[in-house]
GROMACS .gro file of C-alpha atoms in nm:
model
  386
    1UNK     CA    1  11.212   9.650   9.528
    2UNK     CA    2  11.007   9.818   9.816
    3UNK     CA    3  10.686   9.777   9.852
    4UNK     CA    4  10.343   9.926  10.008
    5UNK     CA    5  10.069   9.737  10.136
    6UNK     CA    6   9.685   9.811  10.294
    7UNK     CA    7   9.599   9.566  10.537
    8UNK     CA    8   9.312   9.811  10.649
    9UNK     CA    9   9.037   9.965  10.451
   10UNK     CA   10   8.694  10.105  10.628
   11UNK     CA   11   8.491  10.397  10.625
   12UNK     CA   12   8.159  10.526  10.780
   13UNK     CA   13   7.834  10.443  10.610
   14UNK     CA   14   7.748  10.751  10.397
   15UNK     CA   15   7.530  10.996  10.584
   16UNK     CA   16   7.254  11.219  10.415
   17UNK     CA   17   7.299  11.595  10.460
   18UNK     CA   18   7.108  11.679  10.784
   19UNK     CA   19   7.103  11.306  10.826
   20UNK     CA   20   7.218  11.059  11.102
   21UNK     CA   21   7.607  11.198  11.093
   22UNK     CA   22   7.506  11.556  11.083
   23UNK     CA   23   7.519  11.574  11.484
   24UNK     CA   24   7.891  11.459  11.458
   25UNK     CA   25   8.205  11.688  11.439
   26UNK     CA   26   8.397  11.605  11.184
   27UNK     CA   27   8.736  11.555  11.383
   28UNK     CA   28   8.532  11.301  11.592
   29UNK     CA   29   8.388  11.085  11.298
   30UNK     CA   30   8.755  11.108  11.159
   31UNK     CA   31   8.865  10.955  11.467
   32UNK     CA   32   8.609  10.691  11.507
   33UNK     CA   33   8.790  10.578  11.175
   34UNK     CA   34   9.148  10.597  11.266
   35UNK     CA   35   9.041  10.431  11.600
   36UNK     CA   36   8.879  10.128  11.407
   37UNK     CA   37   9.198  10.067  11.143
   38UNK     CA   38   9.421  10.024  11.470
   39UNK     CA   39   9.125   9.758  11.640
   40UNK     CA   40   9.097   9.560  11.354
   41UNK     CA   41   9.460   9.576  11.262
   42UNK     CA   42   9.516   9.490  11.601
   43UNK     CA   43   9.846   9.752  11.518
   44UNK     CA   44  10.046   9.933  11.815
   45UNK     CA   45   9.910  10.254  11.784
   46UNK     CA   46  10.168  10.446  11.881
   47UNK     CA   47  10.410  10.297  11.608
   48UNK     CA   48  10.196  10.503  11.340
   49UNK     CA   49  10.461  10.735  11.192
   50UNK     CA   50  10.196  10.987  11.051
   51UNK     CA   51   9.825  11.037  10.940
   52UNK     CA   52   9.759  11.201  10.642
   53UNK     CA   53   9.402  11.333  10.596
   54UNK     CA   54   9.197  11.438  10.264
   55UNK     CA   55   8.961  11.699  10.328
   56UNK     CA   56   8.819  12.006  10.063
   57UNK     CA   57   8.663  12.264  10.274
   58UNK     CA   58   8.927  12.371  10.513
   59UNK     CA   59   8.677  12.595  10.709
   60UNK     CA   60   8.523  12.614  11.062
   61UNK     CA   61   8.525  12.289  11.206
   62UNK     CA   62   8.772  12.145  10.925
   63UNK     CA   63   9.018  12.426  10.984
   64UNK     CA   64   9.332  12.473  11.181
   65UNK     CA   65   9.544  12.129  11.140
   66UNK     CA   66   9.198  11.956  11.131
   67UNK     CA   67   9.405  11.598  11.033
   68UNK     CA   68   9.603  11.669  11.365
   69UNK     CA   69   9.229  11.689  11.525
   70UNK     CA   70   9.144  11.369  11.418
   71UNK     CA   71   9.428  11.230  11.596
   72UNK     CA   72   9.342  11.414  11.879
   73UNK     CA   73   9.013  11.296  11.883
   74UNK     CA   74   9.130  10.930  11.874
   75UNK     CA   75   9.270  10.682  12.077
   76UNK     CA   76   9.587  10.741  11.899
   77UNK     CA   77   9.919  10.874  12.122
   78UNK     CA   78   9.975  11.290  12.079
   79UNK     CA   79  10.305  11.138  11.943
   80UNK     CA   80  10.155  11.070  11.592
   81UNK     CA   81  10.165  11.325  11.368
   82UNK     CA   82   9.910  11.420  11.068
   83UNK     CA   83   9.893  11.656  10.784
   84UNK     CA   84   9.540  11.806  10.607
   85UNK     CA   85   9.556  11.798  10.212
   86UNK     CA   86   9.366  11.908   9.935
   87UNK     CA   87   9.326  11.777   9.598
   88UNK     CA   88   8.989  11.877   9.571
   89UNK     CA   89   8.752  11.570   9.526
   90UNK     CA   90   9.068  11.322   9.527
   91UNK     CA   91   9.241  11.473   9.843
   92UNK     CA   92   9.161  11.110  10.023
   93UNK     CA   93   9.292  10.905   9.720
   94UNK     CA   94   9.604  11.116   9.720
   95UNK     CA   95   9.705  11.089  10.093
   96UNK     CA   96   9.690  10.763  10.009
   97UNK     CA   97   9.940  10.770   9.755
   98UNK     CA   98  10.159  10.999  10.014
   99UNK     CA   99  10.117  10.769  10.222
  100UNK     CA  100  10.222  10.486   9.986
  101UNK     CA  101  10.533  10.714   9.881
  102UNK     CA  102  10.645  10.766  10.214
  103UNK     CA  103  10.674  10.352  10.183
  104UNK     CA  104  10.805  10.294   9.894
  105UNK     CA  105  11.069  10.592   9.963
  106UNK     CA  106  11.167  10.369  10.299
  107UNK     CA  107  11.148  10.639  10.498
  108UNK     CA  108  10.848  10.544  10.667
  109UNK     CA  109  10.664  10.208  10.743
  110UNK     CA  110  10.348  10.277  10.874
  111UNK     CA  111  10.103  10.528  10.739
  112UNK     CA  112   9.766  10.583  10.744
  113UNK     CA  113   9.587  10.766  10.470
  114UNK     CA  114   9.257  10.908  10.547
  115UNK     CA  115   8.937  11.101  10.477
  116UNK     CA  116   8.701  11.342  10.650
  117UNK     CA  117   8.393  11.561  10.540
  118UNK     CA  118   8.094  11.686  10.681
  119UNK     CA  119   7.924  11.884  10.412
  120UNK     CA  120   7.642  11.921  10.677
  121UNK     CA  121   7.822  12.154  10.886
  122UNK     CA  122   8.096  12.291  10.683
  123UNK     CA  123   7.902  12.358  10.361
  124UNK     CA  124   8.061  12.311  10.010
  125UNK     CA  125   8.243  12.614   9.892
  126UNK     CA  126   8.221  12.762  10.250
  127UNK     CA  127   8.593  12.812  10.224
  128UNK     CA  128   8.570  13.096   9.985
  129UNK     CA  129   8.215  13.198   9.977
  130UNK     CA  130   8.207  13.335  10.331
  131UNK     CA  131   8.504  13.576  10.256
  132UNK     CA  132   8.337  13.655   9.949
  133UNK     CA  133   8.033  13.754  10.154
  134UNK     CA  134   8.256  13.917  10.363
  135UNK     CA  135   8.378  14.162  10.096
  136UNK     CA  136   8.740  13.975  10.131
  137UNK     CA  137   8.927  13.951   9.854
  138UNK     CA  138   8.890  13.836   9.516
  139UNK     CA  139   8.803  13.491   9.525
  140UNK     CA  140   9.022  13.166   9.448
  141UNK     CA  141   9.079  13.248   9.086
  142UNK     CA  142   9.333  13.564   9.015
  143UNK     CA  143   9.151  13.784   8.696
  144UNK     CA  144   9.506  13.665   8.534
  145UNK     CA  145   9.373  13.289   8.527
  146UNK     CA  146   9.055  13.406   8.448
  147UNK     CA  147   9.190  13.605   8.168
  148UNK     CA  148   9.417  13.331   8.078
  149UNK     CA  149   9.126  13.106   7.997
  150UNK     CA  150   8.858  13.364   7.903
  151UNK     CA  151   8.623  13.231   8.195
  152UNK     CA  152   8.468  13.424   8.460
  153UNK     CA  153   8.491  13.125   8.699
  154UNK     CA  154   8.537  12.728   8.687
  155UNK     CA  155   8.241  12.542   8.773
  156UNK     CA  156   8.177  12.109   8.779
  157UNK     CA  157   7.848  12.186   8.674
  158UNK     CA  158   7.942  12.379   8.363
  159UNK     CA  159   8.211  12.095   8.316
  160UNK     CA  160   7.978  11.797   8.369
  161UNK     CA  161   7.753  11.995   8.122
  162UNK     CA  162   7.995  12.034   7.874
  163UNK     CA  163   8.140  11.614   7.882
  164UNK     CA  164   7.745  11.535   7.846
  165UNK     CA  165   7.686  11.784   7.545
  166UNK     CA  166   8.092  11.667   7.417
  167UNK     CA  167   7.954  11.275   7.413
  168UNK     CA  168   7.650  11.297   7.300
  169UNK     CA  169   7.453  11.181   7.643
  170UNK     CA  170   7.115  11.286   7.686
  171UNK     CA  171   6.904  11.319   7.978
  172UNK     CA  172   6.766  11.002   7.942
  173UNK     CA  173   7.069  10.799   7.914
  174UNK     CA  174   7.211  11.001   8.240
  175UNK     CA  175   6.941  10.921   8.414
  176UNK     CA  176   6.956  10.576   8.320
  177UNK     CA  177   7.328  10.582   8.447
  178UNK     CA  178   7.200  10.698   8.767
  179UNK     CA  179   6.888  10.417   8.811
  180UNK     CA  180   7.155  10.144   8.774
  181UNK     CA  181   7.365  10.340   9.016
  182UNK     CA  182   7.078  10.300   9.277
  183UNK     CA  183   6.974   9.953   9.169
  184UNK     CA  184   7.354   9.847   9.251
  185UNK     CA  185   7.375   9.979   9.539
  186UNK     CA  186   7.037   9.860   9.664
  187UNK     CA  187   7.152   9.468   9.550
  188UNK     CA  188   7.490   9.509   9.748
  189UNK     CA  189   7.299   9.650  10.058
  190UNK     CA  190   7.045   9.365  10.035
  191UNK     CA  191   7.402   9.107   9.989
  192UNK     CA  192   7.576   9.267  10.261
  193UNK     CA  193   7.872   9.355  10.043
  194UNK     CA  194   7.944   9.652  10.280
  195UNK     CA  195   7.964   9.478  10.629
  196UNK     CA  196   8.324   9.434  10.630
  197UNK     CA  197   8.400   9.839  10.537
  198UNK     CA  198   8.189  10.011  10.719
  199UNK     CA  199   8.288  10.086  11.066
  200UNK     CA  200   7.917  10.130  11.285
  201UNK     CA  201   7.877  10.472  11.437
  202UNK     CA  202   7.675  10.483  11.744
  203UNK     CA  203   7.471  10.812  11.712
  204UNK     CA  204   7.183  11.004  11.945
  205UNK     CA  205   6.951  10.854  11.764
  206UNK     CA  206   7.083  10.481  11.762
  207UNK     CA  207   7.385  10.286  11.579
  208UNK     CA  208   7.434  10.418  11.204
  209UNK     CA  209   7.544  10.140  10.941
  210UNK     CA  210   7.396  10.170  10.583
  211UNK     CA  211   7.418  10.418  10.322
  212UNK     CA  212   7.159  10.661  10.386
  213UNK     CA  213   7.095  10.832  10.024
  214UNK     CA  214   7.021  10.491   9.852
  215UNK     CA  215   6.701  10.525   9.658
  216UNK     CA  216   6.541  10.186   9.753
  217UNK     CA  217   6.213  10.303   9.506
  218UNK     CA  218   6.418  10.492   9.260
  219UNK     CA  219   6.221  10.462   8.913
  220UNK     CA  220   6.315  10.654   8.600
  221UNK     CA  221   5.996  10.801   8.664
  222UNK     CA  222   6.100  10.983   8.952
  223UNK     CA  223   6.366  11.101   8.816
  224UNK     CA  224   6.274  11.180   8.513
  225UNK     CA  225   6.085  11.427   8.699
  226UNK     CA  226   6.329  11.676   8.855
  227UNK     CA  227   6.444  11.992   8.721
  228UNK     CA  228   6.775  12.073   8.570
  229UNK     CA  229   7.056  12.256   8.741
  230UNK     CA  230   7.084  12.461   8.407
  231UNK     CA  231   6.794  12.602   8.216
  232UNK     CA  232   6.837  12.389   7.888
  233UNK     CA  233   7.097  12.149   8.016
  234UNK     CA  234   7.079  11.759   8.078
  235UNK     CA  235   7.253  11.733   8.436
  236UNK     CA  236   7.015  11.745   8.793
  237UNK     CA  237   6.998  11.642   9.133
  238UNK     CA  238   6.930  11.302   9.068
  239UNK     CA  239   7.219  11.252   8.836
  240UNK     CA  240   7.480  11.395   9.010
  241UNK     CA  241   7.617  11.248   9.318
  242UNK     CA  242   7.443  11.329   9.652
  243UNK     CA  243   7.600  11.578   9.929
  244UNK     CA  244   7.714  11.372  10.166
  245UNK     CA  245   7.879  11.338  10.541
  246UNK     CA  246   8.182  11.058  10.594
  247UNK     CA  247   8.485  10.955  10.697
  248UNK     CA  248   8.719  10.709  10.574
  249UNK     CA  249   9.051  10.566  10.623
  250UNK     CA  250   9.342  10.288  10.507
  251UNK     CA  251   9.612  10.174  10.692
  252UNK     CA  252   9.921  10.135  10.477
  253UNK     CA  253  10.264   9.952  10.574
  254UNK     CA  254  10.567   9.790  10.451
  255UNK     CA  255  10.703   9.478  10.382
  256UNK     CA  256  10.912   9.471  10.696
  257UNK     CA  257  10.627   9.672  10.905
  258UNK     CA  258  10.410   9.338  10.806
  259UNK     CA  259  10.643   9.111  10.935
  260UNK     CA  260  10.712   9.315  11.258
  261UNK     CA  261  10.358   9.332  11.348
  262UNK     CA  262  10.229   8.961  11.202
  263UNK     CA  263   9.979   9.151  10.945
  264UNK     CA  264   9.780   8.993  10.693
  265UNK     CA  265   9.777   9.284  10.400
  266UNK     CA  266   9.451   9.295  10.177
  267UNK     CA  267   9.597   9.424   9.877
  268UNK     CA  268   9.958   9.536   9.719
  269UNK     CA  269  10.014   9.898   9.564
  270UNK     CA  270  10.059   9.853   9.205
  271UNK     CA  271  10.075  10.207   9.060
  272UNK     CA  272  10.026  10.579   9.104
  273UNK     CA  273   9.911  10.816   8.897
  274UNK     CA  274   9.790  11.202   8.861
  275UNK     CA  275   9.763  11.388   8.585
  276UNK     CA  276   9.627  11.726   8.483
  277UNK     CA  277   9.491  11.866   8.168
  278UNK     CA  278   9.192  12.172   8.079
  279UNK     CA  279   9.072  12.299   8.407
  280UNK     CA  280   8.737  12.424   8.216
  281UNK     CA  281   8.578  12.123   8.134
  282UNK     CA  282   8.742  11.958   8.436
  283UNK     CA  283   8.607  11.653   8.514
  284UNK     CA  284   8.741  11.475   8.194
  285UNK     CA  285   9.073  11.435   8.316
  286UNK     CA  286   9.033  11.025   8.444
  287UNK     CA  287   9.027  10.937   8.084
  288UNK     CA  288   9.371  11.057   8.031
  289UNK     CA  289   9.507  10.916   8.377
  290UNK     CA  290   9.401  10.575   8.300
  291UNK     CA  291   9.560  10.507   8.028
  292UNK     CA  292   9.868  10.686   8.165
  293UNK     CA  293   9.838  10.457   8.503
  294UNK     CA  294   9.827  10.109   8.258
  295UNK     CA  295  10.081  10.211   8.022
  296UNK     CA  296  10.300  10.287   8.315
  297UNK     CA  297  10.167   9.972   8.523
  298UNK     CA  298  10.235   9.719   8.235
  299UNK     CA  299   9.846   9.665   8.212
  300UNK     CA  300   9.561   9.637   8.004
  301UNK     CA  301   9.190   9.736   8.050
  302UNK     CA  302   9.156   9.348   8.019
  303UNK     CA  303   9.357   9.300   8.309
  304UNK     CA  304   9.123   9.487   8.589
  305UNK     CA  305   8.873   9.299   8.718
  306UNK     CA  306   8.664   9.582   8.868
  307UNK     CA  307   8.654   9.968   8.822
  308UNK     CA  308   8.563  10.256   9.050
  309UNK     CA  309   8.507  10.571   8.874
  310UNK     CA  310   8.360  10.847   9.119
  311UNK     CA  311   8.014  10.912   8.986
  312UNK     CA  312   8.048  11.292   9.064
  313UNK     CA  313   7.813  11.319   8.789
  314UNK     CA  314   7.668  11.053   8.555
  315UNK     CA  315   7.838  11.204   8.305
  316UNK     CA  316   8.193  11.153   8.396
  317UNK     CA  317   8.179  10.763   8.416
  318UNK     CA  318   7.978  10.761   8.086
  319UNK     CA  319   8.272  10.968   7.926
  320UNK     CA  320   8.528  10.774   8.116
  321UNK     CA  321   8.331  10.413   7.973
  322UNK     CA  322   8.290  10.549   7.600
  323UNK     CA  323   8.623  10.685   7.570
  324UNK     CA  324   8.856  10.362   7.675
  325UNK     CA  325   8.593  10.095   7.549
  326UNK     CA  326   8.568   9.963   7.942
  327UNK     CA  327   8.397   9.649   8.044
  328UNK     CA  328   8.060   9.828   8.215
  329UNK     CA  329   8.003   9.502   8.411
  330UNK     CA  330   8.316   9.589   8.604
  331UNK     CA  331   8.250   9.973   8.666
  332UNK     CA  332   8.101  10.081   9.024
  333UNK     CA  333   7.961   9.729   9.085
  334UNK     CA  334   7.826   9.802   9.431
  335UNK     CA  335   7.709  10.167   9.283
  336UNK     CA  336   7.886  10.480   9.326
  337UNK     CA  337   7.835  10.838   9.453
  338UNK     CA  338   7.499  10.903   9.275
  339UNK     CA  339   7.301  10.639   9.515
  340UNK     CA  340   7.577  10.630   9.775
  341UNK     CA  341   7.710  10.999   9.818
  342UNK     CA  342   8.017  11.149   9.747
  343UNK     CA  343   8.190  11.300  10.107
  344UNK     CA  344   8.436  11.517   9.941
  345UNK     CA  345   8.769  11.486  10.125
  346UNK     CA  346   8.658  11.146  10.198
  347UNK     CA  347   8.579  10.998   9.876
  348UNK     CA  348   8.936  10.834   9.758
  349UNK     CA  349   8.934  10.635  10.093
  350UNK     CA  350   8.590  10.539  10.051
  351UNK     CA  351   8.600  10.453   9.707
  352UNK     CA  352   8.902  10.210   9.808
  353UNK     CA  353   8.761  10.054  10.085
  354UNK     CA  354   8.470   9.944   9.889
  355UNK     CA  355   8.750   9.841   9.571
  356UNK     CA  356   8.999   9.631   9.786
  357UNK     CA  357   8.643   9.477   9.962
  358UNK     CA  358   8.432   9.418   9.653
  359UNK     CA  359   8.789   9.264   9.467
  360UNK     CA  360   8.801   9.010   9.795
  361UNK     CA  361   8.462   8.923   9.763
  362UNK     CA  362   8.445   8.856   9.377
  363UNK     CA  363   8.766   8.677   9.423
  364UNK     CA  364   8.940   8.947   9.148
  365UNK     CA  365   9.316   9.043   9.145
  366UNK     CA  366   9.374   9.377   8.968
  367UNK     CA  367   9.143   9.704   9.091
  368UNK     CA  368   9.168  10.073   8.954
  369UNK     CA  369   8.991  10.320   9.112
  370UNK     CA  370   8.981  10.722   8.920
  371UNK     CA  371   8.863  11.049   9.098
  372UNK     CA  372   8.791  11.354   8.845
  373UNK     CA  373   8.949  11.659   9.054
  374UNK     CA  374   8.870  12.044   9.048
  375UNK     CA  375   9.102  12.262   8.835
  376UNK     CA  376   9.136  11.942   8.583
  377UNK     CA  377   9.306  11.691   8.794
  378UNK     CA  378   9.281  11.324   8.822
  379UNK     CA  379   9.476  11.043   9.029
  380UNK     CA  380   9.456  10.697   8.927
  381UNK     CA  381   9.544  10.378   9.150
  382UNK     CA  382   9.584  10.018   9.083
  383UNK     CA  383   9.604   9.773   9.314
  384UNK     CA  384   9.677   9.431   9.300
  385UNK     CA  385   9.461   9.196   9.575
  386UNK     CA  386   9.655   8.954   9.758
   0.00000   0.00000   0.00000
């Protein structure tokens, strides 16, 4: 049976909005990514067979074949192809199951599967909101889906909202979420547990290599102290994840690829999974993916050693915890998006390279990593760590 392997897993620290990435282009922090998985792989670059890149707002600088501009912003040959996707949040973790397909299909035997998003310059939404401004059209949603659904749009916020109100989470137990999230994050900082993921990017203002949103002073105090999003609601700023500019990338191969090229792989594809379900509440969607991705796998809860959930909202892990009776000890143990951002396009990438690290280091075997998706989506990985 074939088989798909990542012998390469990095990304950029995590830079605020306006922060230390904010002077970058996005194609060029892309390539400073796809540069550093052929270094460290020590890989011919030209024997890349494509480059398949996970970014959400197609607009302005991430516009027109903007994967294909990461490769040409790299030190990779014009011969290497790339493709831009889009599954919202999870467009990063699902070129990397393309990329993975394309393997275990034997079409292909090297692939890399990336991530790029700088919400700094190409602003969330700025896909659709400038041709809304514009007077263009009618917006992403037809008024037949709308109809269909009895909405007048589809928003995370009203579906984070609605998984905290469905659960039973108050404000106080988000927020709690979200201190731990920070606390984590702070303790793996202070370990070191990112050194071997993130690739340092030299900036104007001097070499960039930690996680810039991560609340060293966070106190449930402070954030006990900011305002809503919603009058009446339960979800803010400081429980949701942070806006965030990044890049990330894996290099994926084959069995014969890692004898051709004398490559030691870091961890072996186990299972792929995406499902979809109510496109209102939304961000619910992981629950039902995981336990589709371990019946399929063979596998038990049991059986992972460590979870990462994408903390879009403090909510979503909560749900994702409460419903499937998960080990919290295991969930986001280096933190997740709430202290350490959330880079769109670049998040499934990220979220792996920090999985397939944090399973080395904690000498585990099994990893699953979730992404709640817009329109109701969710893909689902499992990796085994070799």
């Amino acid at each position: 049976m074939a088989e798909a392997y990542i012998v390469e897993a990095v990304r950029t620290a995590s830079g605020r909005r306006k922060g230390a990435l904010s002077g970058l282009h996005p194609a060029d922090m892309g390539g400073m990514i796809l540069d550093a998985l052929v270094a460290r792989s020590g890989i011919d670059p030209a024997a890349i067979e494509d480059v398949i890149v996970g970014c959400v707002s197609q607009a302005g600088e991430q516009a027109f074949a903007f994967g294909r501009n990461l490769v040409l912003a790299s030190g990779l040959p014009q011969t290497v192809p790339a493709v831009t996707i889009d599954r919202q949040c999870g467009s990063s973790q699902q070129a990397l199951h393309f990329a993975a397909q394309a393997i275990l299909s034997g079409m292909q035997d090297v692939v890399i599967a990336a991530g790029a998003e700088s919400m700094t310059r190409v602003p969330m939404g700025s896909n659709y909101t400038l041709h809304a401004q514009a007077g263009i059209g009618e917006g992403p949603w037809s008024s037949k889906i709308l109809d269909r659904f009895g909405v007048t749009g589809f928003s995370q916020f009203h579906g984070a909202q609605a998984i905290a109100t469905k659960y039973g989470f108050s404000r106080e137990g988000m927020d709690g979420y979200a201190l731990e999230s920070h606390r984590r994050a702070a303790a793996a900082i202070a370990a070191g547990a990112f050194r071997d993921e993130i690739v340092p990017i030299e900036t104007a203002d001097g070499r960039f290599d930690q996680d810039e949103g991560v609340r060293f002073d966070a106190s449930a105090e402070g954030l006990a102290g900011l305002k809503t999003l919603a009058e009446g609601g339960s979800i803010t700023a400081g429980n949701a994840s942070q806006i965030a500019d990044g890049a990330s990338g894996t290099l994926m191969v084959s069995e014969a690829a890692l004898k051709r090229f004398d490559l030691t792989p870091l961890a072996r594809i186990v299972n792929l999974t995406v499902t979809a379900g109510d496109p209102v509440i939304m961000l619910e969607e992981p629950i039902m993916a995981t336990r589709k991705a371990l019946r399929r796998a063979g596998l038990t809860l049991d059986d992972i050693d460590l979870f990462e959930v994408n903390e879009a909202f403090a909510s979503v892990p909560m749900a994702w915890l409460k419903a499937l009776g998960a080990d919290p000890a295991k969930l986001n143990v280096n933190g997740g998006a709430i202290a350490l951002g959330h880079p769109l396009g670049a998040s499934g990438t990220k979220l792996m390279a920090t999985l397939v690290h944090a399973l080395k280091a904690r000498g585990g075997r099994y990893g699953l990593q979730t992404m709640c998706e817009g329109g109701g989506i969710a893909n689902v990985t499992i990796i085994e760590r070799l």
